[in-house]
Amino acid sequence: MARVVFINAETRKPEVRDIPDDYKAIQHALGCDMYGIIGRKIGDGRKVYDIYHDDEFLYKQRTCVRTGMCCNYDEQLYENIFVARHTSSGAIKGLTDEEIETIKQNVVQGVLLYKL
């Protein structure tokens, strides 16, 4: 289990959750069959975080909720997302208390702000 910051598209609030490093559990957490992972900086530091995102929002037949936005590039994420880190072997790595606070401080009105 890895401790992550999850941004729920319905509540638009960041929540700390434990998510197993298993693709089925990730699909279930995000509420989709296809997901993507992007590495982005959050906050003022140089640390890169992994943002797991719903990759199906492009073809859903409903209005989607924006939950992530890049501050220095034209990129937006919609629906449920969560932020984690990874080990050298690529497994999901839980976040520290300091990393969780950094992420929470960069969620503005339900939208995670990040940079390339």
PDB file of C-alpha atoms in Angstrom:
ATOM      1  CA  MET A   1       0.000   0.000   0.000  1.00  0.00           C
ATOM      2  CA  ALA A   2       1.189   3.481  -0.837  1.00  0.00           C
ATOM      3  CA  ARG A   3      -0.015   6.697   0.780  1.00  0.00           C
ATOM      4  CA  VAL A   4      -1.132   9.094  -1.969  1.00  0.00           C
ATOM      5  CA  VAL A   5      -3.050  12.344  -2.342  1.00  0.00           C
ATOM      6  CA  PHE A   6      -6.295  11.650  -4.192  1.00  0.00           C
ATOM      7  CA  ILE A   7      -8.409  14.406  -5.744  1.00  0.00           C
ATOM      8  CA  ASN A   8     -11.984  13.274  -6.100  1.00  0.00           C
ATOM      9  CA  ALA A   9     -13.831  14.859  -9.051  1.00  0.00           C
ATOM     10  CA  GLU A  10     -17.116  14.863  -7.095  1.00  0.00           C
ATOM     11  CA  THR A  11     -15.929  16.464  -3.860  1.00  0.00           C
ATOM     12  CA  ARG A  12     -13.027  18.415  -5.413  1.00  0.00           C
ATOM     13  CA  LYS A  13     -11.064  17.966  -2.200  1.00  0.00           C
ATOM     14  CA  PRO A  14      -7.639  16.394  -1.709  1.00  0.00           C
ATOM     15  CA  GLU A  15      -7.751  13.241   0.434  1.00  0.00           C
ATOM     16  CA  VAL A  16      -4.941  11.054   1.735  1.00  0.00           C
ATOM     17  CA  ARG A  17      -5.563   7.433   0.736  1.00  0.00           C
ATOM     18  CA  ASP A  18      -3.706   4.140   0.715  1.00  0.00           C
ATOM     19  CA  ILE A  19      -3.647   2.560  -2.746  1.00  0.00           C
ATOM     20  CA  PRO A  20      -2.073  -0.808  -3.595  1.00  0.00           C
ATOM     21  CA  ASP A  21       0.467  -1.012  -6.411  1.00  0.00           C
ATOM     22  CA  ASP A  22      -1.847  -3.069  -8.595  1.00  0.00           C
ATOM     23  CA  TYR A  23      -3.333  -1.916 -11.885  1.00  0.00           C
ATOM     24  CA  LYS A  24      -6.825  -3.208 -11.014  1.00  0.00           C
ATOM     25  CA  ALA A  25      -6.773  -1.273  -7.720  1.00  0.00           C
ATOM     26  CA  ILE A  26      -5.607   1.835  -9.574  1.00  0.00           C
ATOM     27  CA  GLN A  27      -8.404   1.432 -12.136  1.00  0.00           C
ATOM     28  CA  HIS A  28     -10.912   1.048  -9.308  1.00  0.00           C
ATOM     29  CA  ALA A  29      -9.582   4.093  -7.424  1.00  0.00           C
ATOM     30  CA  LEU A  30      -9.680   6.297 -10.525  1.00  0.00           C
ATOM     31  CA  GLY A  31     -13.012   4.901 -11.704  1.00  0.00           C
ATOM     32  CA  CYS A  32     -11.803   4.050 -15.200  1.00  0.00           C
ATOM     33  CA  ASP A  33     -10.344   1.216 -17.272  1.00  0.00           C
ATOM     34  CA  MET A  34      -7.592   3.261 -18.925  1.00  0.00           C
ATOM     35  CA  TYR A  35      -5.327   5.559 -16.975  1.00  0.00           C
ATOM     36  CA  GLY A  36      -2.151   7.471 -17.639  1.00  0.00           C
ATOM     37  CA  ILE A  37       0.804   8.501 -15.509  1.00  0.00           C
ATOM     38  CA  ILE A  38       2.687  11.762 -16.006  1.00  0.00           C
ATOM     39  CA  GLY A  39       5.703  13.066 -14.110  1.00  0.00           C
ATOM     40  CA  ARG A  40       5.315  16.706 -13.084  1.00  0.00           C
ATOM     41  CA  LYS A  41       6.706  19.192 -10.549  1.00  0.00           C
ATOM     42  CA  ILE A  42       4.404  20.433  -7.812  1.00  0.00           C
ATOM     43  CA  GLY A  43       5.244  23.512  -5.763  1.00  0.00           C
ATOM     44  CA  ASP A  44       8.510  25.431  -5.850  1.00  0.00           C
ATOM     45  CA  GLY A  45      10.859  22.473  -5.532  1.00  0.00           C
ATOM     46  CA  ARG A  46      12.499  20.402  -8.216  1.00  0.00           C
ATOM     47  CA  LYS A  47      10.972  17.122  -7.034  1.00  0.00           C
ATOM     48  CA  VAL A  48       8.950  15.293  -9.685  1.00  0.00           C
ATOM     49  CA  TYR A  49       5.732  13.542  -8.676  1.00  0.00           C
ATOM     50  CA  ASP A  50       3.712  10.924 -10.549  1.00  0.00           C
ATOM     51  CA  ILE A  51       0.162  12.027 -11.371  1.00  0.00           C
ATOM     52  CA  TYR A  52      -2.146   9.100 -12.119  1.00  0.00           C
ATOM     53  CA  HIS A  53      -5.112  10.294 -14.149  1.00  0.00           C
ATOM     54  CA  ASP A  54      -8.271   9.084 -15.848  1.00  0.00           C
ATOM     55  CA  ASP A  55      -7.366   8.725 -19.527  1.00  0.00           C
ATOM     56  CA  GLU A  56     -10.951   8.137 -20.647  1.00  0.00           C
ATOM     57  CA  PHE A  57     -12.317  11.655 -20.131  1.00  0.00           C
ATOM     58  CA  LEU A  58     -11.698  12.530 -23.776  1.00  0.00           C
ATOM     59  CA  TYR A  59     -14.479  10.285 -25.013  1.00  0.00           C
ATOM     60  CA  LYS A  60     -16.933  10.225 -22.112  1.00  0.00           C
ATOM     61  CA  GLN A  61     -20.438  11.274 -23.057  1.00  0.00           C
ATOM     62  CA  ARG A  62     -20.832  13.691 -20.168  1.00  0.00           C
ATOM     63  CA  THR A  63     -19.377  16.835 -18.720  1.00  0.00           C
ATOM     64  CA  CYS A  64     -16.072  16.141 -17.006  1.00  0.00           C
ATOM     65  CA  VAL A  65     -14.646  17.970 -14.002  1.00  0.00           C
ATOM     66  CA  ARG A  66     -11.183  19.529 -14.285  1.00  0.00           C
ATOM     67  CA  THR A  67      -8.948  18.349 -11.446  1.00  0.00           C
ATOM     68  CA  GLY A  68      -5.461  19.208 -12.724  1.00  0.00           C
ATOM     69  CA  MET A  69      -3.868  22.056 -14.651  1.00  0.00           C
ATOM     70  CA  CYS A  70      -0.310  22.730 -15.785  1.00  0.00           C
ATOM     71  CA  CYS A  71       0.835  26.286 -15.019  1.00  0.00           C
ATOM     72  CA  ASN A  72       3.498  26.543 -17.749  1.00  0.00           C
ATOM     73  CA  TYR A  73       2.036  24.444 -20.569  1.00  0.00           C
ATOM     74  CA  ASP A  74      -1.379  23.898 -22.157  1.00  0.00           C
ATOM     75  CA  GLU A  75      -2.322  20.694 -20.359  1.00  0.00           C
ATOM     76  CA  GLN A  76      -5.354  19.849 -18.232  1.00  0.00           C
ATOM     77  CA  LEU A  77      -6.516  16.708 -16.450  1.00  0.00           C
ATOM     78  CA  TYR A  78     -10.117  15.735 -15.779  1.00  0.00           C
ATOM     79  CA  GLU A  79     -11.946  13.412 -13.399  1.00  0.00           C
ATOM     80  CA  ASN A  80     -10.251  11.560 -10.520  1.00  0.00           C
ATOM     81  CA  ILE A  81      -6.490  11.848 -10.120  1.00  0.00           C
ATOM     82  CA  PHE A  82      -3.937  10.936  -7.491  1.00  0.00           C
ATOM     83  CA  VAL A  83      -0.350  11.892  -6.810  1.00  0.00           C
ATOM     84  CA  ALA A  84       2.406   9.501  -5.689  1.00  0.00           C
ATOM     85  CA  ARG A  85       6.116   8.880  -6.263  1.00  0.00           C
ATOM     86  CA  HIS A  86       7.876   5.762  -7.530  1.00  0.00           C
ATOM     87  CA  THR A  87      10.788   3.543  -6.575  1.00  0.00           C
ATOM     88  CA  SER A  88      13.775   2.834  -8.818  1.00  0.00           C
ATOM     89  CA  SER A  89      11.958  -0.288 -10.040  1.00  0.00           C
ATOM     90  CA  GLY A  90       8.834   1.725 -10.943  1.00  0.00           C
ATOM     91  CA  ALA A  91       6.587   0.606  -8.069  1.00  0.00           C
ATOM     92  CA  ILE A  92       4.305   3.153  -6.426  1.00  0.00           C
ATOM     93  CA  LYS A  93       6.017   4.759  -3.459  1.00  0.00           C
ATOM     94  CA  GLY A  94       4.029   6.426  -0.689  1.00  0.00           C
ATOM     95  CA  LEU A  95       4.354  10.124   0.049  1.00  0.00           C
ATOM     96  CA  THR A  96       5.949  11.677   3.129  1.00  0.00           C
ATOM     97  CA  ASP A  97       4.002  14.076   5.355  1.00  0.00           C
ATOM     98  CA  GLU A  98       5.980  16.990   3.861  1.00  0.00           C
ATOM     99  CA  GLU A  99       5.165  15.895   0.291  1.00  0.00           C
ATOM    100  CA  ILE A 100       1.482  15.540   1.184  1.00  0.00           C
ATOM    101  CA  GLU A 101       1.423  19.103   2.536  1.00  0.00           C
ATOM    102  CA  THR A 102       3.166  20.421  -0.598  1.00  0.00           C
ATOM    103  CA  ILE A 103       0.554  18.771  -2.805  1.00  0.00           C
ATOM    104  CA  LYS A 104      -2.387  19.945  -0.683  1.00  0.00           C
ATOM    105  CA  GLN A 105      -1.072  23.528  -0.770  1.00  0.00           C
ATOM    106  CA  ASN A 106      -1.138  23.377  -4.567  1.00  0.00           C
ATOM    107  CA  VAL A 107      -4.785  22.335  -4.840  1.00  0.00           C
ATOM    108  CA  VAL A 108      -6.765  25.517  -5.547  1.00  0.00           C
ATOM    109  CA  GLN A 109     -10.558  25.314  -5.756  1.00  0.00           C
ATOM    110  CA  GLY A 110     -10.362  21.579  -6.379  1.00  0.00           C
ATOM    111  CA  VAL A 111      -7.686  21.800  -9.101  1.00  0.00           C
ATOM    112  CA  LEU A 112      -4.115  20.569  -8.660  1.00  0.00           C
ATOM    113  CA  LEU A 113      -1.627  23.100 -10.058  1.00  0.00           C
ATOM    114  CA  TYR A 114       1.616  21.640 -11.413  1.00  0.00           C
ATOM    115  CA  LYS A 115       4.479  22.406 -13.826  1.00  0.00           C
ATOM    116  CA  LEU A 116       6.513  20.614 -16.471  1.00  0.00           C
TER     117      LEU A 116
END
